[in-house]
XYZ file of C-alpha atoms in Angstrom:
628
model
C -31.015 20.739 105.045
C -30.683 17.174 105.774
C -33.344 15.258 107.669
C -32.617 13.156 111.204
C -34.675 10.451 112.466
C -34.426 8.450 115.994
C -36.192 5.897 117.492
C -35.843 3.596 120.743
C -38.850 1.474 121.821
C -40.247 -2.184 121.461
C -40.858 -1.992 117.899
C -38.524 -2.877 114.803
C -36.666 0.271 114.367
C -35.725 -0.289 110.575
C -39.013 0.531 109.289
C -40.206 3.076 111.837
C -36.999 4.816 110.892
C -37.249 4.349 107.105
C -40.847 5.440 107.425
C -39.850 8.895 109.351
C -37.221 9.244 106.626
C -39.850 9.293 103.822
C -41.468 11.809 105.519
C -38.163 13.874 105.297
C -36.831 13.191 102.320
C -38.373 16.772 101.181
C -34.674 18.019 103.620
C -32.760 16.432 100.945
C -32.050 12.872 99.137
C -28.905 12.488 97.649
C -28.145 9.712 99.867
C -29.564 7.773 103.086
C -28.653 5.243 105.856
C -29.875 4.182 108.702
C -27.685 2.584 111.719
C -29.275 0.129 114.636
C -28.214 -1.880 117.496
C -28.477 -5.653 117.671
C -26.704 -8.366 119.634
C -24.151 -5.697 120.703
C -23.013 -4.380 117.213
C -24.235 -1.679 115.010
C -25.064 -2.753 111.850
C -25.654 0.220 109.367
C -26.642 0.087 106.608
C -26.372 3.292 103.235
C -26.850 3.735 99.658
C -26.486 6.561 97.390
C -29.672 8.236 95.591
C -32.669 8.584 96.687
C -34.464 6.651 99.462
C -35.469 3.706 97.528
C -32.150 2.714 96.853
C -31.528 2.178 100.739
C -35.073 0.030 100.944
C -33.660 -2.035 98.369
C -30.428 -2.827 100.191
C -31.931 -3.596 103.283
C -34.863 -5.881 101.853
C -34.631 -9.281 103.098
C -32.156 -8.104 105.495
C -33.496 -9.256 109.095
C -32.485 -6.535 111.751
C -35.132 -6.737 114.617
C -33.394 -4.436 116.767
C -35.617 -1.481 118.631
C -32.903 1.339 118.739
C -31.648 3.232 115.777
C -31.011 6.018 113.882
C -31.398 7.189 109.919
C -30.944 10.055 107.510
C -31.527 11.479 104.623
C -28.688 13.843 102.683
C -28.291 16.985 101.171
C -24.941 17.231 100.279
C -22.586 20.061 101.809
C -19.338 18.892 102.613
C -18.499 16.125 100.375
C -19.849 14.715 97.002
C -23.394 12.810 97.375
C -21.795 9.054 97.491
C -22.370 5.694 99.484
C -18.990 6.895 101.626
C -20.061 10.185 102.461
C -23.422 9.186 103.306
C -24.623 8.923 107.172
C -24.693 7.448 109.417
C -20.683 8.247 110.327
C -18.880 5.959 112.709
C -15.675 6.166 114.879
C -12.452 3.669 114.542
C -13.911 0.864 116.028
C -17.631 1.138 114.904
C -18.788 1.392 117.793
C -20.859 4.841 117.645
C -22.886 6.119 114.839
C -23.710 9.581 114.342
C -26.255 11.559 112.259
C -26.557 15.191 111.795
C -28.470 17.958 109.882
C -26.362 20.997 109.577
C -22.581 21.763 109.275
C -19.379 21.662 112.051
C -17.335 24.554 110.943
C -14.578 24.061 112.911
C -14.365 20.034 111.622
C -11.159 20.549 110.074
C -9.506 21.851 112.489
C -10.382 18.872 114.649
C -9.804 16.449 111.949
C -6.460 17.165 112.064
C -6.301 16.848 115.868
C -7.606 13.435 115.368
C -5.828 12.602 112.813
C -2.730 13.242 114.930
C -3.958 10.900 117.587
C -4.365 8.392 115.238
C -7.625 8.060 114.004
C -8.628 7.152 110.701
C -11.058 8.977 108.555
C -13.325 7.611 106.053
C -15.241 10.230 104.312
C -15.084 14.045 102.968
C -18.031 14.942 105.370
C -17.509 17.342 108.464
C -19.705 14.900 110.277
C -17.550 12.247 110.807
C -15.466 14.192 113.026
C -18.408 14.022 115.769
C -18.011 10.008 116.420
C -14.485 9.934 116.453
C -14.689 12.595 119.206
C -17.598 10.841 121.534
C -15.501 7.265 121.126
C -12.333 9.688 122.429
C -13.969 10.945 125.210
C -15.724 7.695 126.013
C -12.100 6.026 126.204
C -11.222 8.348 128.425
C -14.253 8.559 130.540
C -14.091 7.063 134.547
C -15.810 4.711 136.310
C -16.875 7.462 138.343
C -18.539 9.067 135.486
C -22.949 8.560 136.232
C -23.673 8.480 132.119
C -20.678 7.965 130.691
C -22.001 8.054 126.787
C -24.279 11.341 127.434
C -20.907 12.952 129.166
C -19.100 12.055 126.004
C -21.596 13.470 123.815
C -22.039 16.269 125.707
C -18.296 17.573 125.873
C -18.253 16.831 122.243
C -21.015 19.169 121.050
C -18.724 21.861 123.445
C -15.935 21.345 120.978
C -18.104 21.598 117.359
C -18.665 25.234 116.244
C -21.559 26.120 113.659
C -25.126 24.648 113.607
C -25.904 21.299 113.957
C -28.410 19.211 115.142
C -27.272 15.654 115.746
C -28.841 11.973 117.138
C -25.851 9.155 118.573
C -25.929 5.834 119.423
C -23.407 2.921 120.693
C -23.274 -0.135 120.944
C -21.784 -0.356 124.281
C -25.319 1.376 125.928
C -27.862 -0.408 123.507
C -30.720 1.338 125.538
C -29.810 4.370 125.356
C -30.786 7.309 122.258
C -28.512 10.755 122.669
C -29.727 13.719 120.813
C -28.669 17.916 120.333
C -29.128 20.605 118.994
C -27.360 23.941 117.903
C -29.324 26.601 115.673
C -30.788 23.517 114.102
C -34.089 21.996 114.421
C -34.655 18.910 116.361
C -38.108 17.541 118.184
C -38.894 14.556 120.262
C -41.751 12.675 120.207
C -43.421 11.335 123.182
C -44.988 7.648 123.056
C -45.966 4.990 125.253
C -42.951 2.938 126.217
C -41.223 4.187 122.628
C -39.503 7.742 121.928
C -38.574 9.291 118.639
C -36.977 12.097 117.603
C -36.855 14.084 114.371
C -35.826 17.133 112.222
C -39.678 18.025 111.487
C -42.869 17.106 113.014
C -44.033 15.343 109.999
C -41.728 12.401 111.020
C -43.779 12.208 113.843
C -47.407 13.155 113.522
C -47.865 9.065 112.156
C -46.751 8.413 115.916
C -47.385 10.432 118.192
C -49.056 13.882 118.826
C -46.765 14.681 121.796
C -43.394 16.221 120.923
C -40.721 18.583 123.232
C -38.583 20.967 121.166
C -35.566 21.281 121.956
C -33.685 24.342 122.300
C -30.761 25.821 121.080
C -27.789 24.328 123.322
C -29.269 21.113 124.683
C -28.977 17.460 125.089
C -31.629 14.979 125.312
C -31.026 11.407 126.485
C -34.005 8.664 125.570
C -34.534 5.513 126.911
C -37.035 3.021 127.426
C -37.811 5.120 130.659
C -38.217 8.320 129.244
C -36.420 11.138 128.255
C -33.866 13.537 130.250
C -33.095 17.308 128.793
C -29.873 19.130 130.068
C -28.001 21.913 128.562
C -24.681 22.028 127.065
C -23.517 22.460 130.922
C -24.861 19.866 132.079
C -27.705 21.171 133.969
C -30.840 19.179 134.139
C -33.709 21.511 132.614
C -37.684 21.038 132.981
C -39.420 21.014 129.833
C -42.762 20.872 128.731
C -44.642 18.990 125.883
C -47.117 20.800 123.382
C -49.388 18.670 121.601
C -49.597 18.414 118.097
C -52.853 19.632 116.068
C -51.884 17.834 112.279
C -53.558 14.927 111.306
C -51.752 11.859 109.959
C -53.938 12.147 106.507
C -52.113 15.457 106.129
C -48.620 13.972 104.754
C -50.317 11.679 102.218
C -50.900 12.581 98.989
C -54.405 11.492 99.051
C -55.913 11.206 95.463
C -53.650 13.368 94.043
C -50.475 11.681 91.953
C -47.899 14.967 94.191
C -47.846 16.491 97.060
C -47.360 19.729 95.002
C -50.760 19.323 93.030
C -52.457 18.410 96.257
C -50.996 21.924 98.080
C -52.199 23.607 95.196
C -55.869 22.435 95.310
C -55.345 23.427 99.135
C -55.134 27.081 98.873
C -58.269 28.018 98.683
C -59.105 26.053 102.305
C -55.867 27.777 103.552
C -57.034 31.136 102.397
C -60.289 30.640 104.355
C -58.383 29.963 107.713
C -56.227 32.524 107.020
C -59.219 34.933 106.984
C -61.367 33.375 109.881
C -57.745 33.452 112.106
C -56.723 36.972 111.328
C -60.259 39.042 110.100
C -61.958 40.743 112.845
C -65.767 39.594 112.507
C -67.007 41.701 114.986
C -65.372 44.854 112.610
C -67.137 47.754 111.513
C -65.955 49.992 109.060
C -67.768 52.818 111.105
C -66.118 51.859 114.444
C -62.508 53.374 114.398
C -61.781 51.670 118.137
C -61.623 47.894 116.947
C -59.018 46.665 114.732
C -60.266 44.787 111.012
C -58.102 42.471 111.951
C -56.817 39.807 115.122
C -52.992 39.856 114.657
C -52.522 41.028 118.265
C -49.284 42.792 117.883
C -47.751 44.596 120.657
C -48.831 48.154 120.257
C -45.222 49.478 120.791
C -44.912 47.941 117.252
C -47.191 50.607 116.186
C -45.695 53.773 118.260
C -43.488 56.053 116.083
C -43.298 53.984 112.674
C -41.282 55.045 110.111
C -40.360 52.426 107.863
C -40.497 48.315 107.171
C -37.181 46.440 106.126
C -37.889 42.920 105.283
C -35.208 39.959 105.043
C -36.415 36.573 103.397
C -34.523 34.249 100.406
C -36.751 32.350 97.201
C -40.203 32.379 97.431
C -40.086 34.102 100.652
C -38.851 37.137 99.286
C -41.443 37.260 96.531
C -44.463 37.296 99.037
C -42.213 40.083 100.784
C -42.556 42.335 97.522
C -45.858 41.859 97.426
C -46.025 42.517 100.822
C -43.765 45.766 99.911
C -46.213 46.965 97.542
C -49.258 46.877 99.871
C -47.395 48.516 102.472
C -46.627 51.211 100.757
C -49.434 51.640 98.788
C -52.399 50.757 101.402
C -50.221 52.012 104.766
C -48.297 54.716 103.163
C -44.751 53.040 104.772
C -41.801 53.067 103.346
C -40.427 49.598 102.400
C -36.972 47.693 102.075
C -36.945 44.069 100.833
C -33.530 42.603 101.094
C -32.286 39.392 100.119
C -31.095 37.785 103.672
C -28.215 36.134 102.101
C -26.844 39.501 100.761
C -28.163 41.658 103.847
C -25.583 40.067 106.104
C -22.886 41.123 104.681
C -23.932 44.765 103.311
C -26.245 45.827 105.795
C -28.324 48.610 104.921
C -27.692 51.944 107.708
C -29.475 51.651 110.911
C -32.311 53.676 110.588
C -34.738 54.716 114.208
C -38.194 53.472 114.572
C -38.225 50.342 111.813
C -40.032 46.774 112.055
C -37.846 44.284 110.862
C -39.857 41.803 109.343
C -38.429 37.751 108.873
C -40.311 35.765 106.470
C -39.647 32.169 106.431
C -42.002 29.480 105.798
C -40.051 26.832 107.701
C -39.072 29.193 110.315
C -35.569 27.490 110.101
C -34.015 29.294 106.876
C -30.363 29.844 107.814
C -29.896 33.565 106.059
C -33.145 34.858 106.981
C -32.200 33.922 110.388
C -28.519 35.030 110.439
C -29.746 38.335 109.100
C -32.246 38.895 111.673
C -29.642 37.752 114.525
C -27.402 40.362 113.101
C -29.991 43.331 113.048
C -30.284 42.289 116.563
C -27.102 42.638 117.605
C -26.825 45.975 115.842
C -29.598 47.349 117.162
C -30.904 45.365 120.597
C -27.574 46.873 122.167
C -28.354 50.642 121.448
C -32.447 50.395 122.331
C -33.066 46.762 123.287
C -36.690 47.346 124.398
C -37.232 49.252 121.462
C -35.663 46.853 119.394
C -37.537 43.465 120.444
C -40.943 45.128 120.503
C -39.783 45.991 116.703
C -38.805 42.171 115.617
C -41.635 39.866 113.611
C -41.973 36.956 111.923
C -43.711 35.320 109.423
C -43.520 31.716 109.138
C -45.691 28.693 108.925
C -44.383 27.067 112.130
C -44.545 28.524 115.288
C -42.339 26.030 117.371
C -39.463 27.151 114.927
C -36.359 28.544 115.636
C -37.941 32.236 114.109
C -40.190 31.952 116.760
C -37.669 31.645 119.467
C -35.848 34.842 117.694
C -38.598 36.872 117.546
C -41.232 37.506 120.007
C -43.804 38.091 117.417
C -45.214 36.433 114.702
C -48.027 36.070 112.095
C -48.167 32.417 111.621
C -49.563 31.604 108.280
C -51.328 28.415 109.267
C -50.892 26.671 105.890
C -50.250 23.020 107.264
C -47.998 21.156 106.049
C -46.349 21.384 103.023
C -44.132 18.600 101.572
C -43.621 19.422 97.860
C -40.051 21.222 98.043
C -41.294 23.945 95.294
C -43.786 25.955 97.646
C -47.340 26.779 96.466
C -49.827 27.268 99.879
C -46.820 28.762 101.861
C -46.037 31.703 99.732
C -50.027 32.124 98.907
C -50.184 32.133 102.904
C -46.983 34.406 103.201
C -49.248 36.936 101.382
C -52.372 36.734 103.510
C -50.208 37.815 106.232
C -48.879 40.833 104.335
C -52.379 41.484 103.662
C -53.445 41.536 107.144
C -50.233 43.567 108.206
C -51.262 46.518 105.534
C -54.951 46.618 106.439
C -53.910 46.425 110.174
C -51.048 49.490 109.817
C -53.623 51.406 107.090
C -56.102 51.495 110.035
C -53.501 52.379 112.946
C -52.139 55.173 110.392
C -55.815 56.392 109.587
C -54.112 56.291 105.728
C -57.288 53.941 104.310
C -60.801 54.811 105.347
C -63.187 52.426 107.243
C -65.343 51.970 103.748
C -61.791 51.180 101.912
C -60.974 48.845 104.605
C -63.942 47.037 104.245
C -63.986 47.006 100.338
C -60.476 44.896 100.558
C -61.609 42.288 103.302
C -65.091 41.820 101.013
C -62.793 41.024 98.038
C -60.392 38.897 100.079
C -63.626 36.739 101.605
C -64.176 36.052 97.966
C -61.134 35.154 97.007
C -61.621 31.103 97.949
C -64.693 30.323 95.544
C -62.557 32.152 93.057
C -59.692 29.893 93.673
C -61.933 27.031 93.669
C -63.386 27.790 90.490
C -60.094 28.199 88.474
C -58.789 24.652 89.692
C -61.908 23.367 88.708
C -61.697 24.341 85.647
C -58.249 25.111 84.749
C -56.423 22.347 86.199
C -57.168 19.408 83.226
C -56.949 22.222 80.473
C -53.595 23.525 81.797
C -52.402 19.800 81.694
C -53.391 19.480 77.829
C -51.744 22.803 76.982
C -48.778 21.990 78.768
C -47.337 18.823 76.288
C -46.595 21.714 74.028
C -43.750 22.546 75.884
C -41.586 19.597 75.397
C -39.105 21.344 73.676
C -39.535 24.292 75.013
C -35.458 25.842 76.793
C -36.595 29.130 77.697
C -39.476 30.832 79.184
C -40.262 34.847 79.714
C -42.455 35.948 82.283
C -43.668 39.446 82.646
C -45.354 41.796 85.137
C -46.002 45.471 86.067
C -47.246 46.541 89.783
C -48.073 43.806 92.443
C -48.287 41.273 89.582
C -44.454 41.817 89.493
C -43.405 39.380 91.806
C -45.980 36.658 90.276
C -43.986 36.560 86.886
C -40.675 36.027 89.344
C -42.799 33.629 91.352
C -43.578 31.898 88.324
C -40.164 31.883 86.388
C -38.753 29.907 89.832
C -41.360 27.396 90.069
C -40.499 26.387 86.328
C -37.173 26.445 87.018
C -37.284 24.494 90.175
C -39.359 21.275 89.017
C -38.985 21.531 84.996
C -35.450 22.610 85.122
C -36.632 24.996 82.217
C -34.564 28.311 81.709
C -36.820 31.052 82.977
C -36.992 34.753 83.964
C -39.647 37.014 85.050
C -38.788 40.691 84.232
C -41.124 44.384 85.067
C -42.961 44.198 81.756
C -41.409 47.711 80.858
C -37.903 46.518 81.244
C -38.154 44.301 78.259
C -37.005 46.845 76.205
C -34.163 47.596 78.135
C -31.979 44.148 77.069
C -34.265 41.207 77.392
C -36.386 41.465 74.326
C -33.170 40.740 72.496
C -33.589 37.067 73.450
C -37.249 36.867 72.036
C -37.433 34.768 68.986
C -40.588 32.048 67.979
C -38.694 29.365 70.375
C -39.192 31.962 73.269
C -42.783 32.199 74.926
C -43.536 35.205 76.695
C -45.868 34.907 79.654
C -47.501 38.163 80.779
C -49.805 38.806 83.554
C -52.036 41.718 82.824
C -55.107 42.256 85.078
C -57.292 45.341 84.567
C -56.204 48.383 86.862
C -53.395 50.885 86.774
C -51.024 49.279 84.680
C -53.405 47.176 82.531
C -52.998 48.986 79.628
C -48.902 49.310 79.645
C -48.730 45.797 80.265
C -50.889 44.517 76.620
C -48.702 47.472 75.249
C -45.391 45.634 76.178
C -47.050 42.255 75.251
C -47.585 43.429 71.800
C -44.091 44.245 71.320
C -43.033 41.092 72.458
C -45.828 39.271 69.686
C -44.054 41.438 67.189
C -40.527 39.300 68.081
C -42.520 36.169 67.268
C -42.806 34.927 70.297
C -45.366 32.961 71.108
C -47.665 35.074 73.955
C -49.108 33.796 76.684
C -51.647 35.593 78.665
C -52.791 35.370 82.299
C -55.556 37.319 82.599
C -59.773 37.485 82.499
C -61.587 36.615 79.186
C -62.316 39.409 77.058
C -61.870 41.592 73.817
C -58.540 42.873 74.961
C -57.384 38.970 75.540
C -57.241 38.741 71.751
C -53.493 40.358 72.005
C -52.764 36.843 73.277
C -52.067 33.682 71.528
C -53.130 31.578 74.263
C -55.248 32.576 77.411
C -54.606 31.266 80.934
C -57.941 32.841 82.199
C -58.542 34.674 85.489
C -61.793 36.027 87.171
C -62.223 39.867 87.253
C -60.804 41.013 90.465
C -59.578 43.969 92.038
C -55.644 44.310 90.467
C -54.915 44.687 94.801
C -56.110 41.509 95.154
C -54.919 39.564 91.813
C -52.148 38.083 93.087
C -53.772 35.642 94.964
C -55.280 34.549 91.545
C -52.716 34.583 88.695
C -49.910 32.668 90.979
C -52.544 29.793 90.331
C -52.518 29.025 86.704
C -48.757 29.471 86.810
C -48.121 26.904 90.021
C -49.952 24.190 87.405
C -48.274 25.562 84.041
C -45.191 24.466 86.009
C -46.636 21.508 87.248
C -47.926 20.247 84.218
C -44.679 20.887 82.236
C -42.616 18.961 84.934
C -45.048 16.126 85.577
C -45.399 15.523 81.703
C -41.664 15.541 81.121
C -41.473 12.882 84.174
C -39.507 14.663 86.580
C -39.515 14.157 90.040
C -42.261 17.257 90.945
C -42.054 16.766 94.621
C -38.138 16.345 95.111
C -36.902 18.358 92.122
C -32.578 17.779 91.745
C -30.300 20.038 93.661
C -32.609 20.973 95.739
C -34.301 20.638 99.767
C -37.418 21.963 101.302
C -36.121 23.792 103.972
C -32.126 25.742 102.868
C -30.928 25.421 107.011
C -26.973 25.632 105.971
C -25.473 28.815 104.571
């Protein structure tokens, strides 16, 4: 959850680190620090809060060194305070440490340290990791070749859990030691510099050259270069990829968030997803060629008998979404499981199911866990079967899902800053979208002109975004300032549009910190309409199709609590059951999704941004959940 950033070059560090930090600060901000080496000390230097607080300790502070390290908190272990912020050091201050993830076995070692007389500072689990590289770097010879990469190396042997970590010391002032354990960490290559960071956007202002590193290895920069071994010790060959994101693309440009700017980006995203994954050369007569380019291995196909799906927040919204086109466009039984709960009750193993992990950062710790344990379950009874059988959905492709899985649909959204996600999840449901059609047509369960009637509406489905934020965003803003007293909001759904009234309940909870729940517009009834009152609104999505008509039904007994009803759906005579009207074009109910998600995203956005909260880094909260 936390964000990591290194650097060692000929620059100042201090704001090349502080820079890479802002960049992260999406990973969490209840504290920050950064630590650097100059005239054989390191001087480090923290602050509670958010990011600004640590820019205001360190202004007028000169520290010209061109080595360092920084981070930016999300608190675990340990309450969100100056002495629990990183970076950790040892005794004797000289090695700092930073980390993003969490030593499970730290107290266990504390207390072996402890015996041998060191001296602990803070409540973290971190600060075990300097005392330990200072221990071994006592005891190291002067036969040892890299004494300080040694050190840090037999530490990371000793620390179980995940952990991704970047060390420096003051006795080797040129030298930058990095690793990484089920937590993500890249390097960036420059010219006479090196950096390294928990996410590429740390980077992309830098350099477009990064190495990944992998699960169980060590990285030593230097003004030389850099060297990669594994926990052994081994020297390993990597090789760099190159970086296709654009500087411009973690600014906010004109817009005042990065959330408002990632909404007025899904249409564009929604166009790449279709020229990436739709099959132009198609023909709805031609049963040979695919509708679509996801290029799965065709033992995916062979034998299919059901979909089980793990994924946590948003994630697992676009997965019942994705549920309901499965079933209802492929005919395929469906399981959508909350990865955090899936671990620990797993569902019985069942022959000839994909397992489907949907993460947008590719790094969500449950979603992860839950597919390692389906592996482990599974891979040792058919392990062929069983790999062929594994995909992922995820908007990075270098991520650890990646390396899990040796498929995946990646969503191509770009990046996405704002911690409450908006292009992601719209992105998430192309690719379920693309799935359905491509398993409908590998089933034979649509026909060629059905097919074809669904891509048509999807191609349309930018211009129709477009032409909502055009003219919804400024009139969503003015209806929003009468919410400001607003403690509770119901949102309701029937069918796909289901998961948009849960979609939308989180993303007012998230950045308004508004009490919210989405409900199936027929379970109102059941227990929750006893909360309606005229303090209560009552948002309901109802788009013309199969359920159109239950839905209004529900909403009218909802208006008949008081409450105050809000409607997202197309302009019309039956829009009249609403007291207010959150307009959407006429579309094909498959398809709506994609459009009523989009006046919710800036009903939240407005309500936050009016109340002046912090839209982009709401409280409690961090972009991408890597701890358990």
């Amino acid at each position: 959850m936390c964000g990591i950033v290194g650097y060692i070059g000929t620059q100042s560090a201090t704001e090349i680190l502080l820079s890479g930090l802002e960049k992260l600060e999406y990973r969490g901000y209840d504290s920050a620090g950064l630590a650097t080496i100059w005239e054989g000390q390191i001087k480090s230097v923290r602050a509670k809060g958010k990011l600004h607080n640590l820019r205001e300790k360190l202004a007028g502070m000169e520290i010209p060194a061109n080595i360092g390290i920084g981070h930016t908190r999300w608190a675990t272990h340990g309450k969100p305070e100056e002495y629990n912020a990183h970076p950790h050091t040892d005794d004797t201050g000289r090695v700092a440490v930073v980390q993003n993830g969490i030593v499970e076995n730290y107290r266990e070692l504390r207390k072996e340290l402890e015996g041998r007389g060191h001296k602990f500072v803070s409540d973290t689990d971190t600060e075990v990791i300097p005392h330990l590289i200072a221990e071994f770097l006592s005891n190291s010879s002067g036969n040892d070749r890299e004494p300080f990469l040694d050190a840090v190396r037999q530490t990371v042997n000793k620390l179980d859990g995940a952990f991704a970590i970047a060390v420096i010391c003051a006795d080797y002032p040129r030298e930058l030691v990095v690793a990484r354990q089920q937590a993500p960490l890249s390097i960036g290559l420059g010219q006479g510099e090196f950096f390294c960071a928990s996410d590429t956007p740390a980077l992309v202002s830098h350099t477009q050259v990064v190495l990944t590193l992998e699960n169980g290895e060590v990285a030593r920069l230097t003004p030389l270069g850099v060297e990669v071994y594994n926990f052994e010790g081994d020297r390993l060959n990597k090789v760099p990829r190159i970086l296709n994101w654009s500087p411009t693309l973690v600014e906010k440009q004109v817009f005042k968030h990065f959330m408002l700017k990632e909404i007025h980006e899904q249409p564009n995203v929604v166009r790449s997803c279709l020229e990436a994954y739709i099959n132009s050369d198609w023909d709805a007569m031609n049963s040979l060629v695919s509708p679509t380019n996801l290029k799965l291995l065709p033992s995916l196909y062979k034998n299919l008998e059901q979909v089980e799906i793990f994924a946590c927040g948003t994630s697992w919204h676009a997965s019942l979404i994705g549920k309901y086109l499965l079933e209802q466009l492929a005919g395929i039984s469906t399981t959508v499981n909350y990865a955090s709960e899936a671990r620990y009750a797993p569902s019985p193993l069942r022959a000839n199911t994909l397992t489907i992990g949907v993460t947008q950062s590719g790094e969500t710790a449950d979603t992860l866990a839950a597919l390692a344990m389906e592996q482990q379950r599974r891979y040792l009874d058919k392990p062929a079967e069983f790999k062929s059988r594994l995909l992922g959905i995820t908007n990075r492709a270098e991520s650890s899902l990646a390396n899990l899985v040796n498929q995946i649909i990646d969503i191509q959204a770009g990046i996405e800053i704002g911690v409450a996600a908006t292009k992601t999840f719209v992105a998430q449901v192309m690719a379920f979208y693309f799935l359905a059609i491509d398993l409908a047509w590998q089933r034979k369960s649509l026909s060629g002109e059905k097919i074809a009637e669904i891509i048509n509406g999807l191609q349309k489905i930018p211009a129709q975004m477009e032409q909502m934020l055009e003219t919804q965003d400024s009139q969503i803003e003015d209806f929003a300032h009468q919410f400001n007293e607003t403690q509770d909001f119901i949102f309701v759904g029937r069918g796909i549009n289901f998961p948009i009234a849960l979609e939308g309940a989180l993303k007012l909870k998230e950045i308004s910190y508004i009490h919210a729940e989405g409900y199936p517009a027929g379970e109102m009834k059941h227990g929750p309409i006893a909360l309606l009152d005229d303090k209560v609104p009552v948002v309901a999505i109802a788009m013309p199709g199969f359920v159109y008509e239950k839905v209004l039904s529900n909403a009218q007994e909802a208006k008949a609590r008081d409450a105050r009803l809000i409607g997202v759906t197309p302009e019309g005579e039956e829009a009249d059951v609403f007291d207010d009207v959150l307009a959407v074009p006429e579309v094909d109910e498959l398809l709506s999704p994609l459009l009523t998600v989009i006046p919710l995203q800036l009903l939240a956005y407005h309500i936050a941004a009016h109340r002046g909260l912090d839209v982009d880094q709401p409280r409690n909260l961090a972009k991408s959940v890597t701890v358990e």
